[in-house]
Amino acid sequence: MAWIQDKELTFWERLGSRVIRAGPMPRHIAFIMDGNRRFAEKLKMKTLEGHSHGFAKLTELTGWCLKLGIREVTVYAFSIENFKRSKEEVDGLMELARKMFTRLLEEQITLEKHGLCVRMPGDLTLLPQDIQELIAKIELATSQYNLCFLNICLAYTSRDEINHAVQELAWGVEQGLLQPSDVSESLIDKCLYTYKSPHPDILIRTSGEVRLSDFLLWQTSYTSLAFQPALWPEYSFWNLWKAILWYQVNHSALQKARDVYLAERKWQQLENDKAQVTEKLKQEGSPLRDPQARQLLLQDCRAKREERIQDFLQALERKRGDFLEKLVSASA
Ligand code: FPP
Ligand code: MG
């Protein structure tokens, strides 16, 4: 089965698509693909068959999103918690990933045609070595594509992601690249596994469960949440359509809340910078410098912080790149 299903939309789906495309469209949708095992049970199949149907639905979903002009999709494919399932199920899911990722590498021409960049956020070191190597090959082979993005979260939980980001920041301070006062919400954001993606506009969970299960907790403060009863393998174009319509109904309230948050964050950063300048002047023994001199110091403080942050982010990027390159060389 191809990773991107090019199946034509039906007449009614095309009509539905035109209706929602008249409104504000999401750029990025995240999915908790839940209900594979209940689907298997319902149809008296083996659990792993349920997961295979779940994978098939993912390929259908990427086709719908491309047709709707949604540039980015993030899916929760395997949480760190899922390692606690039976050995048979975990091994089966790993085997499915192995097969599908090998196939993905064989579909380079389609990936290039659609400009699809595939990323796999998560703690990859928890996965079997050969799967890590496949992931590294996929990420490096598609990193230049930028028309659309598929993020498959594997060995992922949000708390692990935040913990990992904090460790990266501590490393930056330890290496002398950052000062502790450089740490901010926006810098934490840039240290997450999902740092290259905008926060999702919509998060959809299927199967009627109403919880986030440690998925994208940091990234969803201003996201429209949709909990839908369909089991993941039964998910339809119309389920997606409804979730987008719900997002459009909430769009202006979400946008307003996000703008207020961004303005507050900017104000907070300015206050922190001012406090730093005051502290510096106090240390120099000249706390009452004239406003113009204070302004110059403030600008200097910002420029230096920006420079440190850029150097730190470049060092992080090199660290990530080296990790992937090493995996690819190990597989050669
Ligand atoms: C949740 O349903 C689903 C998973 C834990 C696995 C999701 C994986 C896929 C859809 C396949 C994707 C594969 C690749 C290679 C990307 P569940 O098992 O919790 O079902 P339940 O809620 O009915 O018990
Ligand atoms: Mg479940």
Short mmCIF file of N, CA, C and O in Angstrom, two decimals, residues 9 15 28 32 78 84 94 102 108 127 216 221 254 260 321 329:
data_model
loop_
_atom_site.label_atom_id
_atom_site.label_comp_id
_atom_site.label_asym_id
_atom_site.label_seq_id
_atom_site.Cartn_x
_atom_site.Cartn_y
_atom_site.Cartn_z
N LEU A 9 -11.61 12.30 -4.62
CA LEU A 9 -12.73 12.55 -3.70
C LEU A 9 -14.02 12.31 -4.48
O LEU A 9 -14.07 12.49 -5.70
N LEU A 15 -17.58 18.77 -2.99
CA LEU A 15 -18.45 19.88 -2.65
C LEU A 15 -18.19 20.33 -1.21
O LEU A 15 -18.04 21.53 -0.93
N HIS A 28 -2.13 22.93 10.23
CA HIS A 28 -1.52 21.77 10.87
C HIS A 28 -2.58 21.05 11.73
O HIS A 28 -3.20 21.67 12.58
N ILE A 32 -4.64 11.76 17.48
CA ILE A 32 -4.40 10.60 18.35
C ILE A 32 -5.23 9.49 17.71
O ILE A 32 -6.46 9.49 17.80
N PHE A 78 3.05 5.76 18.30
CA PHE A 78 3.49 4.83 19.35
C PHE A 78 4.02 5.64 20.52
O PHE A 78 5.00 6.37 20.41
N LYS A 84 4.59 -0.87 27.23
CA LYS A 84 4.10 -1.74 28.31
C LYS A 84 3.08 -2.76 27.80
O LYS A 84 2.60 -3.58 28.56
N MET A 94 6.26 -2.97 15.83
CA MET A 94 7.61 -2.64 15.33
C MET A 94 7.81 -3.23 13.93
O MET A 94 8.41 -2.62 13.06
N THR A 102 10.42 0.87 5.29
CA THR A 102 11.21 0.39 4.15
C THR A 102 10.49 0.78 2.86
O THR A 102 11.10 1.28 1.92
N GLN A 108 10.49 7.29 -2.97
CA GLN A 108 11.15 8.59 -3.09
C GLN A 108 10.53 9.48 -4.17
O GLN A 108 10.37 10.68 -3.97
N LEU A 127 13.88 2.82 20.41
CA LEU A 127 13.39 1.90 19.35
C LEU A 127 14.49 0.92 18.96
O LEU A 127 15.68 1.20 19.17
N LEU A 216 1.49 16.12 22.87
CA LEU A 216 1.58 17.54 22.48
C LEU A 216 0.98 18.48 23.55
O LEU A 216 0.28 19.44 23.20
N SER A 221 -2.08 24.64 23.70
CA SER A 221 -2.82 25.61 24.53
C SER A 221 -3.87 26.37 23.73
O SER A 221 -4.91 26.74 24.27
N LEU A 254 -9.94 31.59 19.27
CA LEU A 254 -8.61 31.00 19.45
C LEU A 254 -7.52 31.99 19.04
O LEU A 254 -6.52 32.15 19.73
N VAL A 260 -3.27 37.52 22.51
CA VAL A 260 -3.08 38.07 23.86
C VAL A 260 -1.86 37.42 24.50
O VAL A 260 -0.99 38.08 25.08
N GLY A 321 21.81 16.46 13.73
CA GLY A 321 22.29 16.01 12.41
C GLY A 321 23.32 14.90 12.58
O GLY A 321 23.25 13.88 11.89
N SER A 329 25.34 5.87 8.78
CA SER A 329 26.63 5.20 8.51
C SER A 329 26.64 3.81 9.15
O SER A 329 27.19 2.88 8.57
#
